[in-house]
CSV table of C-alpha atoms and ligand atoms in Angstrom, one decimal:
chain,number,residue,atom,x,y,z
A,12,UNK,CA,2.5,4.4,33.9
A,13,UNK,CA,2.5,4.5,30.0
A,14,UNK,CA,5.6,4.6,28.5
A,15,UNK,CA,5.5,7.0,25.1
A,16,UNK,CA,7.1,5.4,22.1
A,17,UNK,CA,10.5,7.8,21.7
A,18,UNK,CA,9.9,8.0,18.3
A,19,UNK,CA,7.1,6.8,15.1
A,20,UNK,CA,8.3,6.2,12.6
A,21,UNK,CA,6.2,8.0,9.5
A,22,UNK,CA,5.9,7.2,5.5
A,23,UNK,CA,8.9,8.9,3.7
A,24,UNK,CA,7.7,11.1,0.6
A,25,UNK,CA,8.5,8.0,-1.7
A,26,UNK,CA,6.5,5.4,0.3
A,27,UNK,CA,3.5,7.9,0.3
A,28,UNK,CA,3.8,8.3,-3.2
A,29,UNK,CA,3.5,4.3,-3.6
A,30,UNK,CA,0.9,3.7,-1.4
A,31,UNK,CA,-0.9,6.8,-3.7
A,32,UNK,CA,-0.2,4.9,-6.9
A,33,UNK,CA,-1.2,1.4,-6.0
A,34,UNK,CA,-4.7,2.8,-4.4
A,35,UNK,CA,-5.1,5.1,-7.4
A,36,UNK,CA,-4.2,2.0,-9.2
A,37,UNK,CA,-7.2,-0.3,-7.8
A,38,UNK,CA,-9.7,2.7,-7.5
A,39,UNK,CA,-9.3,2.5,-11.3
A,40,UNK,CA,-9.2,-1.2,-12.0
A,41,UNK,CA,-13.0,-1.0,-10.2
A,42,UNK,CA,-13.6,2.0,-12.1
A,43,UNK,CA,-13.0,0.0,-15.5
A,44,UNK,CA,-14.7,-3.2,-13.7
A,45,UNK,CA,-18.0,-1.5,-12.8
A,46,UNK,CA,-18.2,0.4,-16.0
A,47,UNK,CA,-17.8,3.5,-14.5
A,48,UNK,CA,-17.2,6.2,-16.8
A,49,UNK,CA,-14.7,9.3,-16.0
A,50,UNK,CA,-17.3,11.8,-15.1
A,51,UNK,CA,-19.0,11.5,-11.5
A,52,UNK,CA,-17.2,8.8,-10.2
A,53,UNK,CA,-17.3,10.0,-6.9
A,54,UNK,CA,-20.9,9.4,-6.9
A,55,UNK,CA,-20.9,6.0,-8.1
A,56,UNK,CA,-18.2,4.5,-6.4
A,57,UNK,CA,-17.0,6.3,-3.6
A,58,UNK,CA,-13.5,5.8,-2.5
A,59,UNK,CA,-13.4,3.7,0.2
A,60,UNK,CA,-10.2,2.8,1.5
A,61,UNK,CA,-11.4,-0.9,3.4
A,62,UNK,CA,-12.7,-2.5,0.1
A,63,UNK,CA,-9.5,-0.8,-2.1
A,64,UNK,CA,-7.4,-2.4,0.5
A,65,UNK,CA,-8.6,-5.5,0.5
A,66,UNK,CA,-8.0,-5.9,-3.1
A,67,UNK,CA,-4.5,-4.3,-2.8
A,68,UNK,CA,-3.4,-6.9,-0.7
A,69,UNK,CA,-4.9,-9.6,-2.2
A,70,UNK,CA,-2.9,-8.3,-5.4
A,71,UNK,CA,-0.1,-8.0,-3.6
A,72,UNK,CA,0.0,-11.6,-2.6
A,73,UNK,CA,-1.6,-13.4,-5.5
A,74,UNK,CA,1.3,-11.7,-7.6
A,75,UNK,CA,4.1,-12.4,-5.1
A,76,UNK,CA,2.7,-16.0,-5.3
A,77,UNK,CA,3.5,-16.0,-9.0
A,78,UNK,CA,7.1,-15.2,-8.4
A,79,UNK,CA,6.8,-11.3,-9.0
A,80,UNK,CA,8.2,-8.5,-7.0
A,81,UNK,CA,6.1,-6.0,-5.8
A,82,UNK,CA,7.0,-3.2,-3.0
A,83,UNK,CA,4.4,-2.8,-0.8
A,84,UNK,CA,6.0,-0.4,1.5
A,85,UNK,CA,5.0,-0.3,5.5
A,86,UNK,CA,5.7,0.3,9.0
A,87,UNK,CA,6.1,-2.2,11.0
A,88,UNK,CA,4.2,-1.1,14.8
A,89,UNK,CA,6.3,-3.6,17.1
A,90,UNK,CA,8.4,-2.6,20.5
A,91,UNK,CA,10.1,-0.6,18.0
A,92,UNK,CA,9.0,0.6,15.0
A,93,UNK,CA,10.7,-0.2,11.5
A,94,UNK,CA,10.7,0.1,7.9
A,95,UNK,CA,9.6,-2.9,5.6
A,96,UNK,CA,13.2,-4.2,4.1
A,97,UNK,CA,14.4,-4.6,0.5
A,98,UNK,CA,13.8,-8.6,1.6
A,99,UNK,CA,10.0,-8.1,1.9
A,100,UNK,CA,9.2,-6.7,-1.7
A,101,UNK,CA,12.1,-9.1,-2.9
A,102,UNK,CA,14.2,-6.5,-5.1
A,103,UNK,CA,18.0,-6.9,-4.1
A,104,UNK,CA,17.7,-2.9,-4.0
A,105,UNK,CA,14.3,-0.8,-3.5
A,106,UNK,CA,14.5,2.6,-3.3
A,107,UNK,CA,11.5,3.1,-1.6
A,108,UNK,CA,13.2,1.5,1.4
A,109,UNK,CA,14.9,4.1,4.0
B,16,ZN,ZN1,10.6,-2.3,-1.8
Protein backbone atom coordinates (compact mmCIF):
# COMPACT_ATOMS: atom_id res chain seq x y z
CA UNK A 1 0.00 0.00 0.00
CA UNK A 2 1.32 3.56 -0.87
CA UNK A 3 1.74 5.63 1.89
CA UNK A 4 0.75 9.57 0.89
CA UNK A 5 3.22 12.10 1.97
CA UNK A 6 1.25 14.02 5.04
CA UNK A 7 2.22 17.13 3.76
CA UNK A 8 4.33 18.98 0.37
CA UNK A 9 5.81 21.39 1.12
CA UNK A 10 5.12 24.31 -1.67
CA UNK A 11 7.33 27.63 -2.80
CA UNK A 12 6.35 30.51 -0.38
CA UNK A 13 5.36 33.86 -2.30
CA UNK A 14 9.15 35.08 -1.84
CA UNK A 15 10.86 31.94 -3.23
CA UNK A 16 8.46 32.16 -6.27
CA UNK A 17 9.30 35.54 -6.73
CA UNK A 18 13.15 34.51 -6.83
CA UNK A 19 12.84 31.72 -8.95
CA UNK A 20 10.77 34.43 -11.32
CA UNK A 21 13.66 36.84 -11.19
CA UNK A 22 16.60 34.66 -11.82
CA UNK A 23 14.72 32.94 -14.98
CA UNK A 24 13.51 36.38 -16.10
CA UNK A 25 17.05 37.17 -15.44
CA UNK A 26 18.71 34.44 -17.97
CA UNK A 27 15.69 34.63 -20.50
CA UNK A 28 17.19 38.13 -20.84
CA UNK A 29 21.00 37.51 -20.70
CA UNK A 30 20.06 35.15 -24.04
CA UNK A 31 17.86 37.80 -25.18
CA UNK A 32 20.96 40.30 -25.19
CA UNK A 33 23.30 37.21 -26.36
CA UNK A 34 21.34 36.26 -29.40
CA UNK A 35 20.67 39.79 -30.37
CA UNK A 36 17.26 39.56 -29.90
CA UNK A 37 15.48 42.72 -29.91
CA UNK A 38 12.36 43.59 -27.54
CA UNK A 39 9.67 43.09 -29.96
CA UNK A 40 8.65 39.27 -30.91
CA UNK A 41 10.77 37.55 -28.69
CA UNK A 42 8.50 35.01 -28.22
CA UNK A 43 9.03 33.96 -31.69
CA UNK A 44 12.66 33.91 -31.72
CA UNK A 45 13.48 32.41 -28.62
CA UNK A 46 10.82 30.71 -26.97
CA UNK A 47 11.03 30.35 -23.32
CA UNK A 48 12.04 27.17 -22.49
CA UNK A 49 12.51 26.38 -19.06
CA UNK A 50 15.25 23.10 -19.69
CA UNK A 51 17.90 25.31 -21.49
CA UNK A 52 17.13 28.59 -18.92
CA UNK A 53 17.76 26.13 -16.27
CA UNK A 54 20.64 24.71 -17.27
CA UNK A 55 22.28 28.11 -17.39
CA UNK A 56 20.74 29.06 -13.97
CA UNK A 57 22.49 26.47 -12.35
CA UNK A 58 25.51 26.59 -14.00
CA UNK A 59 25.45 30.43 -12.81
CA UNK A 60 24.58 29.49 -9.66
CA UNK A 61 27.58 27.33 -9.17
CA UNK A 62 30.24 29.03 -11.18
CA UNK A 63 29.52 32.18 -8.89
CA UNK A 64 29.33 30.20 -5.65
CA UNK A 65 32.69 28.87 -6.82
CA UNK A 66 34.03 32.51 -6.82
CA UNK A 67 33.16 32.96 -3.24
CA UNK A 68 29.71 34.75 -3.91
CA UNK A 69 26.40 34.19 -2.26
CA UNK A 70 23.61 33.53 -4.20
CA UNK A 71 20.04 32.07 -2.86
CA UNK A 72 18.86 29.70 -4.96
CA UNK A 73 15.81 28.73 -3.07
CA UNK A 74 14.32 24.91 -3.26
CA UNK A 75 12.52 22.08 -1.84
CA UNK A 76 14.23 19.47 -0.92
CA UNK A 77 11.79 15.94 -2.04
CA UNK A 78 13.42 13.39 0.60
CA UNK A 79 11.31 11.12 3.32
CA UNK A 80 10.38 14.47 4.34
CA UNK A 81 10.26 17.36 2.61
CA UNK A 82 12.30 20.64 3.54
CA UNK A 83 13.27 24.07 2.76
CA UNK A 84 16.85 24.86 1.48
CA UNK A 85 18.60 26.60 4.71
CA UNK A 86 20.30 30.00 5.17
CA UNK A 87 23.66 27.52 5.05
CA UNK A 88 22.97 26.56 1.37
CA UNK A 89 22.92 30.18 -0.28
CA UNK A 90 25.67 31.09 2.46
CA UNK A 91 23.98 34.42 3.92
CA UNK A 92 24.11 34.23 7.84
CA UNK A 93 20.27 35.46 7.35
CA UNK A 94 18.12 34.96 4.02
CA UNK A 95 14.82 36.01 4.05
CA UNK A 96 13.73 33.90 1.43
CA UNK A 97 14.19 31.07 3.78
CA UNK A 98 10.90 29.96 5.86
ZN1 LIG B 1 18.85 32.07 0.83
Amino acid sequence: MDTVKEKELEFTGDMMERDDIMDNAVYQMCLAFLGIESDDTEDKFPWDISILNEIREFTVHLLREQGYQVCDPYIERDDIDHYCSPHVCGFKKCELHP
